Amino acid sequence: MLKLWGRLTSNRTQKVLWTLAECGVDFELIPASAVMGPGGHVAKGNRPFGVVDTPEYRALNPNGRIPTIDDEGFVLWESNAICRYLAMRYAPQALYGDDLRTFASASRWQDFENNELLPPQHDMVMERVRLPLEQRNPSTLAAARDAFARKLRIVEDQLARTAYMAGEAFSFGDIPIGIRVHRWVLLEPVRPSFPNIERWYSRIVQRPAFQRFSADPANHVEG
Ligand SMILES: N[C@@H](CCC(=O)N[C@@H](CS)C(=O)NCC(=O)O)C(=O)O
């Protein structure tokens, strides 16, 4: 069975969990992390899951980061590469219409999410949830919220043109943006108006594969 090292609260592990669910692939989740454990973040005095610092894990993933997969002896790290691999191997039709340009467009949205949306939202989660109160900095939070909303405007404009990120059908490009928007909705009860994102999100949350691992707020805004 496919093995996945990671944790439910990791947004990059979440991308892989959602993709696995879309593909209908069974797997074993091996909890692993240097910074979080069952009780929450180490910054709050909790014990991490560990594993990532062992020589065995470093031989699989020299970064000591999560997620990593082992699919019948094929080991892969980098969350977006894992999702592309899973889509190509298990669900090309369902996850990009088995079409080169849809694949390229979906990959572009993965890169955009990783480079533009993830860094400010990481700061938002640290400032809102994970850091002890005395370590939080209101100006870091304000800058992160502004940067995130500015970049989300690009998603809003895309969704004014197409029903989903890479065209008229769901693709793996919707997965990282979906994780990001879900966290944003959970973190920000009062949000700027992005009607196309709201319409798209209302469909995304109905997907059984999203419901399976990604919907639970505990995996996003606790710890
Ligand atoms: N570019 C890598 C980044 C991996 C990464 O930084 N993962 C985070 C979790 S989202 C991590 O390993 N955090 C430290 C830990 O939990 O030990 C990827 O997308 O897989």
Tab-separated table of C-alpha atoms and ligand atoms in Angstrom:
chain	number	residue	atom	x	y	z
A	1	MET	CA	0.000	0.000	0.000
A	2	LEU	CA	1.171	3.556	-0.727
A	3	LYS	CA	2.823	5.205	2.288
A	4	LEU	CA	2.498	8.911	3.062
A	5	TRP	CA	4.634	10.608	5.718
A	6	GLY	CA	3.116	13.838	6.978
A	7	ARG	CA	0.546	15.288	9.329
A	8	LEU	CA	-3.095	16.243	8.938
A	9	THR	CA	-2.397	19.853	9.989
A	10	SER	CA	0.222	20.383	7.263
A	11	ASN	CA	-1.206	22.273	4.302
A	12	ARG	CA	1.206	20.516	1.927
A	13	THR	CA	0.265	17.099	3.311
A	14	GLN	CA	-3.358	18.205	2.853
A	15	LYS	CA	-2.788	18.690	-0.880
A	16	VAL	CA	-1.585	15.094	-1.150
A	17	LEU	CA	-4.404	13.719	1.037
A	18	TRP	CA	-7.026	15.440	-1.096
A	19	THR	CA	-5.367	14.239	-4.324
A	20	LEU	CA	-5.209	10.663	-3.007
A	21	ALA	CA	-8.900	10.870	-2.161
A	22	GLU	CA	-9.719	12.201	-5.667
A	23	CYS	CA	-7.723	9.287	-7.124
A	24	GLY	CA	-9.396	6.716	-4.863
A	25	VAL	CA	-5.997	5.349	-3.781
A	26	ASP	CA	-5.695	3.611	-0.400
A	27	PHE	CA	-2.707	4.590	1.690
A	28	GLU	CA	-1.118	4.487	5.104
A	29	LEU	CA	-0.473	7.855	6.808
A	30	ILE	CA	2.657	7.844	8.975
A	31	PRO	CA	2.590	10.860	11.338
A	32	ALA	CA	5.836	12.822	10.964
A	33	SER	CA	6.903	16.357	11.878
A	34	ALA	CA	9.634	18.298	13.647
A	35	VAL	CA	7.313	21.112	14.691
A	36	MET	CA	3.909	19.640	15.443
A	37	GLY	CA	2.494	16.680	17.318
A	38	PRO	CA	-0.799	15.436	18.691
A	39	GLY	CA	-0.988	18.352	21.142
A	40	GLY	CA	-0.174	21.117	18.650
A	41	HIS	CA	2.843	23.281	17.823
A	42	VAL	CA	6.180	22.916	19.652
A	43	ALA	CA	6.164	26.716	20.115
A	44	LYS	CA	3.406	26.035	22.654
A	45	GLY	CA	5.466	23.431	24.505
A	46	ASN	CA	4.116	20.317	22.726
A	47	ARG	CA	6.033	17.230	21.595
A	48	PRO	CA	6.413	16.771	17.817
A	49	PHE	CA	5.581	13.538	15.982
A	50	GLY	CA	9.304	13.241	15.089
A	51	VAL	CA	10.486	10.720	12.454
A	52	VAL	CA	11.759	13.461	10.088
A	53	ASP	CA	15.160	13.671	11.784
A	54	THR	CA	15.905	9.934	11.626
A	55	PRO	CA	18.558	8.649	9.183
A	56	GLU	CA	15.917	6.344	7.656
A	57	TYR	CA	13.639	9.267	6.833
A	58	ARG	CA	16.501	11.504	5.663
A	59	ALA	CA	17.452	8.737	3.221
A	60	LEU	CA	13.967	9.078	1.717
A	61	ASN	CA	13.787	12.872	1.923
A	62	PRO	CA	17.081	14.701	2.587
A	63	ASN	CA	15.182	17.899	3.452
A	64	GLY	CA	13.663	16.302	6.540
A	65	ARG	CA	10.366	17.911	5.495
A	66	ILE	CA	6.895	16.553	4.849
A	67	PRO	CA	5.154	15.198	2.823
A	68	THR	CA	6.972	12.214	1.297
A	69	ILE	CA	5.401	9.220	-0.432
A	70	ASP	CA	6.540	5.688	-1.238
A	71	ASP	CA	4.429	4.152	-3.996
A	72	GLU	CA	5.563	0.566	-4.603
A	73	GLY	CA	9.189	1.569	-3.995
A	74	PHE	CA	9.013	4.874	-5.880
A	75	VAL	CA	9.877	7.584	-3.350
A	76	LEU	CA	8.901	11.194	-4.032
A	77	TRP	CA	8.957	14.458	-2.080
A	78	GLU	CA	7.805	18.011	-2.942
A	79	SER	CA	4.066	18.163	-2.443
A	80	ASN	CA	3.131	19.573	-5.845
A	81	ALA	CA	5.308	17.048	-7.685
A	82	ILE	CA	3.609	14.295	-5.647
A	83	CYS	CA	0.166	15.564	-6.669
A	84	ARG	CA	1.150	15.710	-10.348
A	85	TYR	CA	2.558	12.192	-10.155
A	86	LEU	CA	-0.609	10.866	-8.516
A	87	ALA	CA	-2.819	12.607	-11.082
A	88	MET	CA	-0.799	11.209	-13.996
A	89	ARG	CA	-0.582	7.714	-12.589
A	90	TYR	CA	-4.065	7.244	-11.149
A	91	ALA	CA	-6.539	9.774	-12.547
A	92	PRO	CA	-5.422	11.643	-15.696
A	93	GLN	CA	-8.960	11.940	-17.023
A	94	ALA	CA	-10.550	13.055	-13.758
A	95	LEU	CA	-7.776	15.418	-12.677
A	96	TYR	CA	-6.792	17.159	-15.945
A	97	GLY	CA	-8.965	15.718	-18.700
A	98	ASP	CA	-5.862	13.810	-19.867
A	99	ASP	CA	-4.946	17.008	-21.741
A	100	LEU	CA	-1.448	18.529	-21.943
A	101	ARG	CA	-2.531	22.167	-21.788
A	102	THR	CA	-4.912	21.581	-18.906
A	103	PHE	CA	-2.042	19.789	-17.145
A	104	ALA	CA	0.263	22.774	-17.774
A	105	SER	CA	-2.342	25.271	-16.604
A	106	ALA	CA	-3.093	23.289	-13.441
A	107	SER	CA	0.673	23.080	-12.755
A	108	ARG	CA	0.875	26.862	-13.118
A	109	TRP	CA	-1.781	27.289	-10.398
A	110	GLN	CA	0.158	24.929	-8.148
A	111	ASP	CA	3.267	27.077	-8.592
A	112	PHE	CA	1.310	30.288	-8.072
A	113	GLU	CA	-0.173	28.926	-4.849
A	114	ASN	CA	3.227	27.815	-3.575
A	115	ASN	CA	5.025	31.052	-4.466
A	116	GLU	CA	2.399	33.740	-3.896
A	117	LEU	CA	-0.391	32.524	-1.600
A	118	LEU	CA	1.332	30.106	0.747
A	119	PRO	CA	3.970	32.439	2.287
A	120	PRO	CA	1.543	35.131	3.495
A	121	GLN	CA	-0.969	32.555	4.659
A	122	HIS	CA	1.736	30.736	6.604
A	123	ASP	CA	2.300	33.981	8.514
A	124	MET	CA	-1.463	34.337	9.063
A	125	VAL	CA	-1.709	30.858	10.611
A	126	MET	CA	1.354	31.414	12.817
A	127	GLU	CA	0.088	34.791	14.018
A	128	ARG	CA	-3.527	33.722	14.508
A	129	VAL	CA	-3.147	30.156	15.789
A	130	ARG	CA	0.248	28.610	16.355
A	131	LEU	CA	2.491	31.127	18.100
A	132	PRO	CA	2.133	31.764	21.819
A	133	LEU	CA	0.342	35.102	22.352
A	134	GLU	CA	3.483	36.905	23.555
A	135	GLN	CA	5.335	36.050	20.313
A	136	ARG	CA	2.629	37.410	17.984
A	137	ASN	CA	3.185	40.611	16.044
A	138	PRO	CA	0.150	42.577	14.792
A	139	SER	CA	2.105	44.249	11.986
A	140	THR	CA	3.245	40.850	10.612
A	141	LEU	CA	-0.389	39.721	10.582
A	142	ALA	CA	-1.612	42.922	8.905
A	143	ALA	CA	1.054	42.711	6.167
A	144	ALA	CA	0.279	39.030	5.556
A	145	ARG	CA	-3.483	39.638	5.290
A	146	ASP	CA	-2.922	42.457	2.779
A	147	ALA	CA	-0.480	40.426	0.675
A	148	PHE	CA	-2.792	37.416	0.667
A	149	ALA	CA	-5.870	39.411	-0.373
A	150	ARG	CA	-3.901	41.149	-3.159
A	151	LYS	CA	-2.835	37.817	-4.646
A	152	LEU	CA	-6.279	36.302	-4.191
A	153	ARG	CA	-7.588	38.973	-6.580
A	154	ILE	CA	-5.743	37.063	-9.344
A	155	VAL	CA	-7.685	33.914	-8.420
A	156	GLU	CA	-10.922	35.913	-8.405
A	157	ASP	CA	-10.200	37.240	-11.911
A	158	GLN	CA	-9.442	33.745	-13.220
A	159	LEU	CA	-12.679	32.409	-11.769
A	160	ALA	CA	-14.575	35.213	-13.516
A	161	ARG	CA	-13.359	33.684	-16.787
A	162	THR	CA	-13.585	29.932	-16.076
A	163	ALA	CA	-15.661	27.768	-13.726
A	164	TYR	CA	-12.517	26.160	-12.256
A	165	MET	CA	-8.875	27.247	-12.107
A	166	ALA	CA	-7.694	25.439	-15.251
A	167	GLY	CA	-10.895	25.471	-17.287
A	168	GLU	CA	-14.515	24.399	-17.135
A	169	ALA	CA	-13.845	21.198	-15.162
A	170	PHE	CA	-12.218	20.468	-11.811
A	171	SER	CA	-8.479	19.717	-12.046
A	172	PHE	CA	-5.572	19.127	-9.669
A	173	GLY	CA	-4.906	22.871	-10.002
A	174	ASP	CA	-7.983	23.516	-7.863
A	175	ILE	CA	-6.566	21.499	-4.961
A	176	PRO	CA	-3.848	23.819	-3.598
A	177	ILE	CA	-6.004	26.909	-4.191
A	178	GLY	CA	-8.870	25.079	-2.471
A	179	ILE	CA	-6.759	24.386	0.625
A	180	ARG	CA	-5.697	28.035	0.680
A	181	VAL	CA	-9.224	29.443	0.303
A	182	HIS	CA	-10.601	27.004	2.889
A	183	ARG	CA	-8.011	28.183	5.441
A	184	TRP	CA	-8.768	31.798	4.553
A	185	VAL	CA	-12.509	31.274	5.140
A	186	LEU	CA	-11.778	29.606	8.489
A	187	LEU	CA	-9.289	32.289	9.540
A	188	GLU	CA	-11.183	35.366	8.338
A	189	PRO	CA	-14.894	35.473	9.169
A	190	VAL	CA	-15.028	38.974	7.618
A	191	ARG	CA	-13.503	38.926	4.133
A	192	PRO	CA	-13.239	41.204	1.118
A	193	SER	CA	-15.939	40.419	-1.446
A	194	PHE	CA	-14.746	37.874	-4.023
A	195	PRO	CA	-18.022	36.545	-5.505
A	196	ASN	CA	-16.413	34.214	-8.048
A	197	ILE	CA	-14.231	32.616	-5.406
A	198	GLU	CA	-17.293	32.171	-3.151
A	199	ARG	CA	-19.223	30.491	-6.004
A	200	TRP	CA	-16.288	28.176	-6.807
A	201	TYR	CA	-15.631	27.416	-3.124
A	202	SER	CA	-19.286	26.453	-2.551
A	203	ARG	CA	-18.783	23.711	-5.188
A	204	ILE	CA	-15.348	22.658	-3.972
A	205	VAL	CA	-16.547	21.965	-0.428
A	206	GLN	CA	-19.176	19.568	-1.740
A	207	ARG	CA	-16.581	17.223	-3.229
A	208	PRO	CA	-16.430	13.954	-1.260
A	209	ALA	CA	-12.613	13.920	-1.629
A	210	PHE	CA	-12.400	17.369	-0.010
A	211	GLN	CA	-14.760	16.315	2.767
A	212	ARG	CA	-12.681	13.249	3.568
A	213	PHE	CA	-9.509	14.894	4.970
A	214	SER	CA	-9.553	18.584	4.219
A	215	ALA	CA	-12.861	19.980	5.484
A	216	ASP	CA	-12.241	19.534	9.237
A	217	PRO	CA	-11.259	22.950	10.736
A	218	ALA	CA	-9.073	21.130	13.283
A	219	ASN	CA	-6.645	20.358	10.454
A	220	HIS	CA	-6.265	24.039	9.580
A	221	VAL	CA	-6.871	26.510	12.364
A	222	GLU	CA	-6.006	24.644	15.552
A	223	GLY	CA	-2.648	23.807	17.119
B	1	LIG	N1	8.414	22.582	-0.886
B	1	LIG	C1	8.132	21.537	0.058
B	1	LIG	C2	8.011	22.168	1.448
B	1	LIG	C3	7.811	21.128	2.523
B	1	LIG	C4	7.515	21.785	3.885
B	1	LIG	O1	8.090	22.830	4.242
B	1	LIG	N2	6.612	21.148	4.658
B	1	LIG	C5	6.289	21.628	5.978
B	1	LIG	C6	4.872	21.245	6.375
B	1	LIG	S1	3.638	22.036	5.384
B	1	LIG	C7	7.234	20.989	6.997
B	1	LIG	O2	7.902	20.008	6.701
B	1	LIG	N3	7.262	21.566	8.213
B	1	LIG	C8	8.117	21.093	9.261
B	1	LIG	C9	7.599	19.866	9.962
B	1	LIG	O3	6.365	19.691	10.115
B	1	LIG	O4	8.450	19.096	10.403
B	1	LIG	C10	6.829	20.808	-0.351
B	1	LIG	O5	5.967	21.457	-0.971
B	1	LIG	O6	6.672	19.597	-0.085
